[in-house]
Short mmCIF file of C-alpha atoms and ligand atoms in Angstrom, two decimals:
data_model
loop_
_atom_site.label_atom_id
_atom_site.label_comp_id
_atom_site.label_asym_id
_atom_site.label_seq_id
_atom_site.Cartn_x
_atom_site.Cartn_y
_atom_site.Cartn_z
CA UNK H 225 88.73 70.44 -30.76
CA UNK H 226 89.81 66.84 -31.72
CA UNK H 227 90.21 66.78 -35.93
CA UNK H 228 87.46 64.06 -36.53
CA UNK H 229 84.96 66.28 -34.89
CA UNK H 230 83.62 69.37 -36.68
CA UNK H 231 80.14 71.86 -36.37
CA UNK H 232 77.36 70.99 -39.03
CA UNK H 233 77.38 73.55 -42.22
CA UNK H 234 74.56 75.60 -39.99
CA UNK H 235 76.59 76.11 -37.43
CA UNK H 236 79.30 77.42 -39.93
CA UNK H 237 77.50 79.25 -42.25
CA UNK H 238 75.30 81.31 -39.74
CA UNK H 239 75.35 84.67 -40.55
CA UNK H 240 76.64 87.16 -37.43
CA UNK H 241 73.96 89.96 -37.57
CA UNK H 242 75.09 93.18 -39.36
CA UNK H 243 73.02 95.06 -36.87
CA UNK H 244 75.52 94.18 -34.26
CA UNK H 245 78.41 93.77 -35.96
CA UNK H 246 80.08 97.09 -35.19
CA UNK H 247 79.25 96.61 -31.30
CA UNK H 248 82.50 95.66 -30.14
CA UNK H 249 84.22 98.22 -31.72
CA UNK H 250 81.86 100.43 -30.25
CA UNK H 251 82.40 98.82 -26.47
CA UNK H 252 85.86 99.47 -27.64
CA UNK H 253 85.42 103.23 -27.93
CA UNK H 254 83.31 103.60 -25.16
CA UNK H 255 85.62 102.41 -22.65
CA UNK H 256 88.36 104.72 -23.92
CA UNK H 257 85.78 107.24 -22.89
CA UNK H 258 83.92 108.32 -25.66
CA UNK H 259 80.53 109.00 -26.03
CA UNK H 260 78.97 106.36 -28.80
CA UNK H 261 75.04 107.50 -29.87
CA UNK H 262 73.97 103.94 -31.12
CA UNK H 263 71.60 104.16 -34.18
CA UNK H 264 72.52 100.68 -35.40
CA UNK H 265 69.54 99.11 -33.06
CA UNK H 266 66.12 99.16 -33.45
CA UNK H 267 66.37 99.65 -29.06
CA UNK H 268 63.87 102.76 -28.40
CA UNK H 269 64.55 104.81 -25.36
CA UNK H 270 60.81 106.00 -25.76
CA UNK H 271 59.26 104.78 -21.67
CA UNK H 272 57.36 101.08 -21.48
CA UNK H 273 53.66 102.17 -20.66
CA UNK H 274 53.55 102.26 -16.69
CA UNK H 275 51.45 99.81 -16.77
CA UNK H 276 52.86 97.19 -18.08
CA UNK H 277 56.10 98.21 -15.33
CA UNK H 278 53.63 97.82 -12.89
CA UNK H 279 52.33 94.22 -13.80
CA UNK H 280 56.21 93.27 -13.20
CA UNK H 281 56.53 94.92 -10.44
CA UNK H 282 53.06 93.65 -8.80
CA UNK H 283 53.86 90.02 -9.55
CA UNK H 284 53.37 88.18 -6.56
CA UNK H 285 53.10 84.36 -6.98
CA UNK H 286 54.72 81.88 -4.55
CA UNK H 287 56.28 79.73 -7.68
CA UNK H 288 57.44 80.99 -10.88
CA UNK H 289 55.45 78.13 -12.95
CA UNK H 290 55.61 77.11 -16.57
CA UNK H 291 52.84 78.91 -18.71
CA UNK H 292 50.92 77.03 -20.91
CA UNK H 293 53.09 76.04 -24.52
CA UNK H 294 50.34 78.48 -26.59
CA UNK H 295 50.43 81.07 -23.57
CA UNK H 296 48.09 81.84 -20.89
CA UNK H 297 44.59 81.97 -21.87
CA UNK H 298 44.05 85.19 -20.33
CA UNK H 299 46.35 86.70 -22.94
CA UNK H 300 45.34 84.86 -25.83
CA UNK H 301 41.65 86.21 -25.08
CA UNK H 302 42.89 89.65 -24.76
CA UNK H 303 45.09 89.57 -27.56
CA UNK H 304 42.07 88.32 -29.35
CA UNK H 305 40.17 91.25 -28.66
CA UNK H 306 43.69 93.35 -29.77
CA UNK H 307 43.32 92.20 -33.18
CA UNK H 308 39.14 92.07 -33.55
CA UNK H 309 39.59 95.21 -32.47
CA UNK H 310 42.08 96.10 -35.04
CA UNK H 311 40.04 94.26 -37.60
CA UNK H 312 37.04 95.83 -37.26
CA UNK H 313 35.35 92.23 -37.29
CA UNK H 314 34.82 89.23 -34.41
CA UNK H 315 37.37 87.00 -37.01
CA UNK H 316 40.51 85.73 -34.29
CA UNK H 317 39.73 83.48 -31.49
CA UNK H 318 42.38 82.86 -28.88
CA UNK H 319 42.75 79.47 -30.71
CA UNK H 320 44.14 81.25 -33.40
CA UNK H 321 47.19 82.69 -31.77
CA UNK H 322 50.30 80.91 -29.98
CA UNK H 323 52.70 82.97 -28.10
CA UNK H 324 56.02 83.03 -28.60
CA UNK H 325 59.58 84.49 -27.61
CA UNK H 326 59.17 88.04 -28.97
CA UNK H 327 57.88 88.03 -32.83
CA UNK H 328 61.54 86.20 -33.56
CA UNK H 329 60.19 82.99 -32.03
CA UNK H 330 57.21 82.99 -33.97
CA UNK H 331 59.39 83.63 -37.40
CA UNK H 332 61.07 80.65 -36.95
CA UNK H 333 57.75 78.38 -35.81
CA UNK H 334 56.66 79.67 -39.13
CA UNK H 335 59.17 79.24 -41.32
CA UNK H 336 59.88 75.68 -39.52
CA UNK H 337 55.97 74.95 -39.95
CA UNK H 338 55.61 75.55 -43.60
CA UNK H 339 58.78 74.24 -45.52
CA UNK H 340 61.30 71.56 -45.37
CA UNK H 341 64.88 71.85 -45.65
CA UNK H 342 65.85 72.48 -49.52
CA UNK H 343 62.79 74.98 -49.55
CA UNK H 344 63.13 78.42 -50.38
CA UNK H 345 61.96 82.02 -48.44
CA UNK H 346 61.14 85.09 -50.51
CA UNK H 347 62.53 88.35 -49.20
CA UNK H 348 62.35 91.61 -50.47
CA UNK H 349 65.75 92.95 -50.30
CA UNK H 350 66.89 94.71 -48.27
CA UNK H 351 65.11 92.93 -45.67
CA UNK H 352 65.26 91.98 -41.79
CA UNK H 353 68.39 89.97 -41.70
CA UNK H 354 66.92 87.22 -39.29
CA UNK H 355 64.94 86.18 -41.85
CA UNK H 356 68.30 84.56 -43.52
CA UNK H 357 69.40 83.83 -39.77
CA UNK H 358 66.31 81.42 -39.60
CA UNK H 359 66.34 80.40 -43.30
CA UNK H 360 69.99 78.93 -42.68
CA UNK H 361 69.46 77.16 -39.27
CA UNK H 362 66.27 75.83 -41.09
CA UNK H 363 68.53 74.51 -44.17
CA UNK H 364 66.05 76.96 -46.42
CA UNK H 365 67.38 79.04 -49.37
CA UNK H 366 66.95 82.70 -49.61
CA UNK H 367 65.30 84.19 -53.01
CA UNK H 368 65.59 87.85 -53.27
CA UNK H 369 63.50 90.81 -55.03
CA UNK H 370 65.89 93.67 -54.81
CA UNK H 371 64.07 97.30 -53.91
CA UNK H 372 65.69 100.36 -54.99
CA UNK H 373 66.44 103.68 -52.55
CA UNK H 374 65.55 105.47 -56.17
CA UNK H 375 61.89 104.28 -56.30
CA UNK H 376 61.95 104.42 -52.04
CA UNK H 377 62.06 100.58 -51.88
CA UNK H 378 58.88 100.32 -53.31
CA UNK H 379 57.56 96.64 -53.87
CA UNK H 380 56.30 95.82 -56.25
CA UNK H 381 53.88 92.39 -56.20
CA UNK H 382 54.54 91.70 -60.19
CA UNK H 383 58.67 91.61 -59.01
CA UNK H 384 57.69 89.37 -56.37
CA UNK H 385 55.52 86.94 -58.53
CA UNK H 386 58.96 86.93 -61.04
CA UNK H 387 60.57 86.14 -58.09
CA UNK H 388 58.78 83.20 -57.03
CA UNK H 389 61.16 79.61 -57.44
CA UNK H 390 60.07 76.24 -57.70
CA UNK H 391 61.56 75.87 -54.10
CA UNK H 392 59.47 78.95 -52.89
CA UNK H 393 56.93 78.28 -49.71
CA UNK H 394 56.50 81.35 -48.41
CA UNK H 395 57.11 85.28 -48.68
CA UNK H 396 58.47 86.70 -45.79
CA UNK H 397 57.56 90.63 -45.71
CA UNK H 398 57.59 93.37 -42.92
CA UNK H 399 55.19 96.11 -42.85
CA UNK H 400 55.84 98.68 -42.06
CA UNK H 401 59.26 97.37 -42.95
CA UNK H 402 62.88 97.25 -41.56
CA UNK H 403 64.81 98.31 -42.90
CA UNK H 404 63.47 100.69 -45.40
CA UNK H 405 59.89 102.01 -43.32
CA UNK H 406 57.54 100.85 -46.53
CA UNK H 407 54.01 100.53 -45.39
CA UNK H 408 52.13 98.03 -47.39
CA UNK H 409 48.24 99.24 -48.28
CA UNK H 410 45.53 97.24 -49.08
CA UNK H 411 45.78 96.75 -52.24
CA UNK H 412 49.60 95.43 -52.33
CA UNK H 413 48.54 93.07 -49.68
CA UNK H 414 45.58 92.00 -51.94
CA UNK H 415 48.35 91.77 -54.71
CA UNK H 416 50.23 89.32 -52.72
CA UNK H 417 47.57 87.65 -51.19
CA UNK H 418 46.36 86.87 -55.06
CA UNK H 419 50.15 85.84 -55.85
CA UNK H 420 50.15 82.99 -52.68
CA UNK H 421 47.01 81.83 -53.02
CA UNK H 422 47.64 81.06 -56.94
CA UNK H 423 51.06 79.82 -56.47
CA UNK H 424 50.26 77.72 -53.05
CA UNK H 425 52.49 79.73 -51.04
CA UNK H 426 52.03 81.00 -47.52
CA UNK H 427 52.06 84.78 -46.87
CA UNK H 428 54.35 85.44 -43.34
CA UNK H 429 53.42 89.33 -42.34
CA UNK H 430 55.44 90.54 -40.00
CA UNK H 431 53.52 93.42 -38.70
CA UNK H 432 55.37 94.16 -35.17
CA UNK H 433 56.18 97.88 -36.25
CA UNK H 434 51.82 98.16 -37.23
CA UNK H 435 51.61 101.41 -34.57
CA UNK H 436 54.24 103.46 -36.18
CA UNK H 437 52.70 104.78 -39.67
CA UNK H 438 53.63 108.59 -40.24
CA UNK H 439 51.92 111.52 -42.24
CA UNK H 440 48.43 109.94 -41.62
CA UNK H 441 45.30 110.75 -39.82
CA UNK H 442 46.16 110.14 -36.11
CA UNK H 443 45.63 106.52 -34.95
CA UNK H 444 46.54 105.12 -38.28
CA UNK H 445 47.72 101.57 -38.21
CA UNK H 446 48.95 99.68 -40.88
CA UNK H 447 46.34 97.33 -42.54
CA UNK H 448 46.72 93.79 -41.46
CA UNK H 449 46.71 90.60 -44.13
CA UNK H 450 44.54 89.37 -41.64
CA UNK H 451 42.17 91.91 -42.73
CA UNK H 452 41.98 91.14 -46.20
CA UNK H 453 39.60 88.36 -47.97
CA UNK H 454 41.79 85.17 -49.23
CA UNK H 455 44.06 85.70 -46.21
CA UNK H 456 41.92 82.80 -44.42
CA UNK H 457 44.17 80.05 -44.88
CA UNK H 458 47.15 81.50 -46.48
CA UNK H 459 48.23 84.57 -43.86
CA UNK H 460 50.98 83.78 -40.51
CA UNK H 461 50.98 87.25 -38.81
CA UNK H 462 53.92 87.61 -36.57
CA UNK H 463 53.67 90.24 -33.51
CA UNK H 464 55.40 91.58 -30.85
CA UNK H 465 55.31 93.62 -27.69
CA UNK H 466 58.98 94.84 -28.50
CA UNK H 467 58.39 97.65 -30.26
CA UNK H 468 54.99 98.91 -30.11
CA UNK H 469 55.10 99.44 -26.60
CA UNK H 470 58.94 100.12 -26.27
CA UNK H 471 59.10 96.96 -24.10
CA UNK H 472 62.07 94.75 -26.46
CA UNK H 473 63.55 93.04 -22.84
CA UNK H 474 59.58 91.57 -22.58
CA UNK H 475 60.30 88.68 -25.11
CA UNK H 476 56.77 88.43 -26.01
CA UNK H 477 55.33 88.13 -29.42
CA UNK H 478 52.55 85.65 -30.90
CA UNK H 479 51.70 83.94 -33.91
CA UNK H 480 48.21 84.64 -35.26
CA UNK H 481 47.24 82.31 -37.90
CA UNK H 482 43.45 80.93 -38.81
CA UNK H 483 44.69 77.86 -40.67
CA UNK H 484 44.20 75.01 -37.89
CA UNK H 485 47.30 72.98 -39.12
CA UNK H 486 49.81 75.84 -38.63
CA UNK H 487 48.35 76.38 -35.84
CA UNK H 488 48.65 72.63 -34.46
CA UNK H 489 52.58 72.46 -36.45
CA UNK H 490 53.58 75.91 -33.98
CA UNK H 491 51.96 74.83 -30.85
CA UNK H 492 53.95 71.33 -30.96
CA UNK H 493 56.96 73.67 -31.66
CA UNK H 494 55.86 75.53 -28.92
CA UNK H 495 55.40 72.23 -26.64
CA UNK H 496 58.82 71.11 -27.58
CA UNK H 497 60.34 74.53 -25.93
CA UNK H 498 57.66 74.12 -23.15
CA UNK H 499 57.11 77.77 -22.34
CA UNK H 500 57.01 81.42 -23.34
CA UNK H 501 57.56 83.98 -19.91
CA UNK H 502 55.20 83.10 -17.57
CA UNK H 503 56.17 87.32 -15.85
CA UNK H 504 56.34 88.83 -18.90
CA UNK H 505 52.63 87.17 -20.36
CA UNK H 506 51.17 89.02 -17.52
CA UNK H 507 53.29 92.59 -18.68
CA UNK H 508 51.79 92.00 -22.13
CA UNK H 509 48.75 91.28 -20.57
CA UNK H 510 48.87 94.85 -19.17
CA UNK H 511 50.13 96.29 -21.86
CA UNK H 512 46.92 95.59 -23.62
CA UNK H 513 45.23 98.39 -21.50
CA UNK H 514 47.87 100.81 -22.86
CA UNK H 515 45.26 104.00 -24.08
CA UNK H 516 45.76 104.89 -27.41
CA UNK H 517 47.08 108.15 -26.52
CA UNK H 518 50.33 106.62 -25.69
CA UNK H 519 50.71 106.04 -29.34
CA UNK H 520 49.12 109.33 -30.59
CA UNK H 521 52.20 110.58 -28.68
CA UNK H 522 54.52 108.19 -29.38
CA UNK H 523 53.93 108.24 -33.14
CA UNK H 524 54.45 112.05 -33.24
CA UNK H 525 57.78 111.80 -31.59
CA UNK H 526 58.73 109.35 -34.43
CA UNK H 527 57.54 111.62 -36.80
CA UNK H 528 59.48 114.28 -35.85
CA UNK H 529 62.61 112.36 -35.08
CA UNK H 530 62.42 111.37 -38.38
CA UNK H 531 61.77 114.53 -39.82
CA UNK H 532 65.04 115.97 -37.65
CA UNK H 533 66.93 113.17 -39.03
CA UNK H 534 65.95 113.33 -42.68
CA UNK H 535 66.82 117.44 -42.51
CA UNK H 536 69.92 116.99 -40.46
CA UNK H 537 70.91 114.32 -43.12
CA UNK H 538 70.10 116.97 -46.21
CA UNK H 539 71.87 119.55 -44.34
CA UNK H 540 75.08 117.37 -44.81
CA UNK H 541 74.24 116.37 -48.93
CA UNK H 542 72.51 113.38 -48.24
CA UNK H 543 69.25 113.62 -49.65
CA UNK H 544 66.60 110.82 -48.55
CA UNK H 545 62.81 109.93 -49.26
CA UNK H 546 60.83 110.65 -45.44
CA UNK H 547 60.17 106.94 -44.81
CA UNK H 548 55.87 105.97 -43.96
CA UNK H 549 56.73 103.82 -40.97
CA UNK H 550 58.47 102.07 -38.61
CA UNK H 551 61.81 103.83 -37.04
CA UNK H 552 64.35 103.00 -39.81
CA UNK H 553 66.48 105.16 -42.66
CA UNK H 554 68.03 103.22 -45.13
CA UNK H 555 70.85 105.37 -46.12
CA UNK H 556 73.10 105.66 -49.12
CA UNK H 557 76.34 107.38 -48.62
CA UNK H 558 78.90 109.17 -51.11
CA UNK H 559 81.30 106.07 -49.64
CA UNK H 560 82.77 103.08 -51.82
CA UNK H 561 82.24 101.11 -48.63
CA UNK H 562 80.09 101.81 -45.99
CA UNK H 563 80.98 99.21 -43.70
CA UNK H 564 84.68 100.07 -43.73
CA UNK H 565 83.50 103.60 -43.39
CA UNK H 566 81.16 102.37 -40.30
CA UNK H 567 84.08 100.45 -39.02
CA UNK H 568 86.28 103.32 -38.75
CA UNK H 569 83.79 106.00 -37.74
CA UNK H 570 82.77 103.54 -34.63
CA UNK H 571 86.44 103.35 -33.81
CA UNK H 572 88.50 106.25 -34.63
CA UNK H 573 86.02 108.79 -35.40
CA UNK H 574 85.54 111.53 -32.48
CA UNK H 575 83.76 114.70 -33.02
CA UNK H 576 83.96 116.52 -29.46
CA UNK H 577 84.84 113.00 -28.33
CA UNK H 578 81.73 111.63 -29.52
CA UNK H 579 80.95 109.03 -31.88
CA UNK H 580 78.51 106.92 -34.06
CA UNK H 581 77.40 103.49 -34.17
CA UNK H 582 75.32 102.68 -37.45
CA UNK H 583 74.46 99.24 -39.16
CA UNK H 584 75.86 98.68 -42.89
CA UNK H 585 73.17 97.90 -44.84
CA UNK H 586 75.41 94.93 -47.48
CA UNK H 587 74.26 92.63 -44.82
CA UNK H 588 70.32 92.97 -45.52
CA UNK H 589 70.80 92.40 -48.75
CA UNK H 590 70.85 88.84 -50.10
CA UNK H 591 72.22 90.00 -53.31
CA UNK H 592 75.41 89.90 -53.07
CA UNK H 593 77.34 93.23 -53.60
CA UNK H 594 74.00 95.27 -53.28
CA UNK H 595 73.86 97.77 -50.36
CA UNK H 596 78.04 98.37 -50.22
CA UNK H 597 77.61 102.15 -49.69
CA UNK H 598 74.30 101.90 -47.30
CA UNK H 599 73.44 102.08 -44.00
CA UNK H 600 70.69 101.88 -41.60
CA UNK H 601 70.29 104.36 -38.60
CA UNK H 602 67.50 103.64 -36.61
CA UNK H 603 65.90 106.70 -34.83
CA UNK H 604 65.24 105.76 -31.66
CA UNK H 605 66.96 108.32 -30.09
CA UNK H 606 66.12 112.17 -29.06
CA UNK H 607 65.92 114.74 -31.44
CA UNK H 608 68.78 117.00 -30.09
CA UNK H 609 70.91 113.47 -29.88
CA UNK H 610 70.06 113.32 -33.93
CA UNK H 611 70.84 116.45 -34.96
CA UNK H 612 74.41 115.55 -33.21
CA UNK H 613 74.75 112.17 -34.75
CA UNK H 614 74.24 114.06 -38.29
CA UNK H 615 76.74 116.13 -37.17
CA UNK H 616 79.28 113.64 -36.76
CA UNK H 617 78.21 111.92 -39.66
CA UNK H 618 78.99 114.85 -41.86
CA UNK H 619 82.44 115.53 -40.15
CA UNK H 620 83.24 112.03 -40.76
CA UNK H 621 82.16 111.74 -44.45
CA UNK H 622 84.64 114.89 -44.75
CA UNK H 623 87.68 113.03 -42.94
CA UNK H 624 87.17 109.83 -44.55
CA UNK H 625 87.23 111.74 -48.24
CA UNK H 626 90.59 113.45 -47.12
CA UNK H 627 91.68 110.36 -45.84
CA UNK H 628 91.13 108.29 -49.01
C1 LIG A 999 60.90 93.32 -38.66
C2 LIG A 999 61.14 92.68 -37.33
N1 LIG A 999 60.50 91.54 -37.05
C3 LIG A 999 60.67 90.91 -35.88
C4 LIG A 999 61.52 91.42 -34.93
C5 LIG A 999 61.66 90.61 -33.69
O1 LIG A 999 61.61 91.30 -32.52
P1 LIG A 999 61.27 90.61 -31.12
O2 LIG A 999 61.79 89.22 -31.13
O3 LIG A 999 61.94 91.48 -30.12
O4 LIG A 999 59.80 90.63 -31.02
C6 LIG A 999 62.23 92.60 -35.18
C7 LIG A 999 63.19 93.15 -34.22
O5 LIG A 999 63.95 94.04 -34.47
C8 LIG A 999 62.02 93.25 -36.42
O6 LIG A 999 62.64 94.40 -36.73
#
């Protein structure tokens, strides 16, 4: 590259994603030949409803067109329904929801729709590290309200009000969350609805893990914002087909917001990058027929993978807090440095020549220093595959103590 030309401070400063940052070591290991079980991804081998497969493979149009920029019609009405449904009330109209590129898409048309460079995100850390991804391409700062494993990452909406900056435009909160599984419930949404409306600040809920809430009555969701009085103009819901019906590849999501100018600010986004899938619109289109038994089923696998996982964990001294939802264990381990730790167990780390891919957890904390002996495993892989992967996780913890 000539000297005089260089990459803006964006370009230099974006963040590589700690959930793949051990991958290459871990492509590495498995073209020596050993076996890698990958808990670092939030990638669930759980089977895409058949009908949904079918819509793919059914697709029979003589030109692959352009969709509309807010997504076909068709959708938008059914994904309507989805969340009136959900609501318990006739309060979204297609006109209410744009879709986007999976949920990330619509993340970054709301960030990009509600601040200006030199504005600020709120996080609750640790937190789902595109959110700083975005916040740096979008020249935003980052402010942080640090959760603790000892009170199970509970937030807290007086913490987030004392975290609030004069730069702040908007929280930015998962529920259920990744990666620590907190579920929100009414009233903390009421909390923080009462915080943005009083401070002016827009409330982005990212509710793409909704279907997977554990140790409740069966077909318990987690409670929307958009449910909740004084969300009206105030609330950007983020959603995906990703996760809820194992379907990431799709790269379909939506952006469900009642206020008509973040509406109007994410479909000119949206017109700018033309398109979301025209295929994959009429998947998620499908998808919507998925019968709720899928999840009943679904749900109770997660439960007990998670409940295999949190024993197989005590069963090696590491004692953690069941999380309520999503498919993520945020992890503290009797290690100085859990990423070096990761590092090496990923590389050259066999137990019966198999190994373990995990995410360190430093890099979902803003914070900095926070998180140095965590990880995250996601479970999103079969029961008898977790018990192993606890299994090597214990025999490693032992060789990396005798080793250091
Ligand atoms: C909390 C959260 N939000 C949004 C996303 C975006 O997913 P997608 O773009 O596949 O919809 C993810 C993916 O892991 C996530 O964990």
């Amino acid at each position: 590259m000539p000297e005089s030309i260089s990459l803006s401070k964006r370009g230099k400063n974006a963040p590589a994603s700690p959930i793949r940052s051990l991958a290459a070591l871990a492509r590495k290991a498995v073209d020596k030949g050993v076996h890698v079980h990958f808990m670092n991804i939030g990638q669930p081998d759980i089977p895409t409803p058949k009908g949904m497969i079918e819509a793919y493979q059914s697709y029979d149009e003589k030109v692959l067109a352009y969709a509309p920029s807010d997504g076909y019609i068709e959708y938008r009405e059914g994904l309507a329904n989805y969340y009136n449904d959900l609501l318990e009330a006739d309060t979204i109209t297609p006109e209410d929801i744009i879709v986007t590129v999976g949920g990330s898409e619509g993340l970054l048309f709301a960030m990009a729709a509600v601040t200006d460079p030199g504005d600020s995100i709120l996080v609750c850390e640790p937190y789902y590290t595109n959110y700083s991804g975005y916040a740096n391409m979008l020249g935003l700062g980052v402010d942080a309200v640090t959760t603790t494993p000892g009170n199970s990452y509970r937030i807290d909406p007086s913490s987030i009000e004392a975290g609030i900056s004069k730069t702040t435009r908007a929280i930015v909160i998962p529920s259920p969350g990744n990666p620590t599984g907190v579920v929100l419930g009414e009233e903390d949404l009421d909390a923080i609805l009462d915080i943005c409306n009083r401070h002016g600040i827009f409330y982005i809920s990212d509710e793409v893990y909704r279907e997977f809430v554990y140790d409740a009555p069966q077909g318990t969701r987690s409670p929307s914002v958009l449910s909740r009085p004084g969300s009206e103009n105030i609330a950007i819901v983020i959603d995906s087909v990703s996760k809820r019906y194992s379907a990431c590849g799709a790269r379909v999501g939506c952006l469900v917001t009642r206020n008509k100018e973040v509406r109007r600010a994410a479909l000119h986004f949206g017109q700018a990058r033309l398109s979301p899938a025209t295929v994959d619109q009429h998947a998620g289109l499908a998808a919507l027929d998925t019968p709720r038994s899928y999840f009943d089923d679904v749900v109770k696998e997660y439960t007990q993978r998670r409940n295999v996982l949190v024993e197989g964990l005590a069963s090696i001294g590491i004692n953690v807090e069941p999380p309520r939802g999503a498919f993520y264990l945020a992890v503290a381990l009797p290690v100085e440095d859990a990423e070096a730790f990761s590092e090496w167990m990923v590389s050259e780390f066999t137990l019966e020549n198999e190994s373990l891919c995990v995410a360190p957890l430093e890099g979902f904390y803003h914070t900095p220093g926070l998180g140095r002996n965590e990880i995250r495993m996601a479970y999103v892989l079969e029961q008898e595959t977790l018990k192993k992967c606890t299994n090597i996780l214990g025999a490693a913890l032992e060789a990396w103590k005798q080793k250091n």
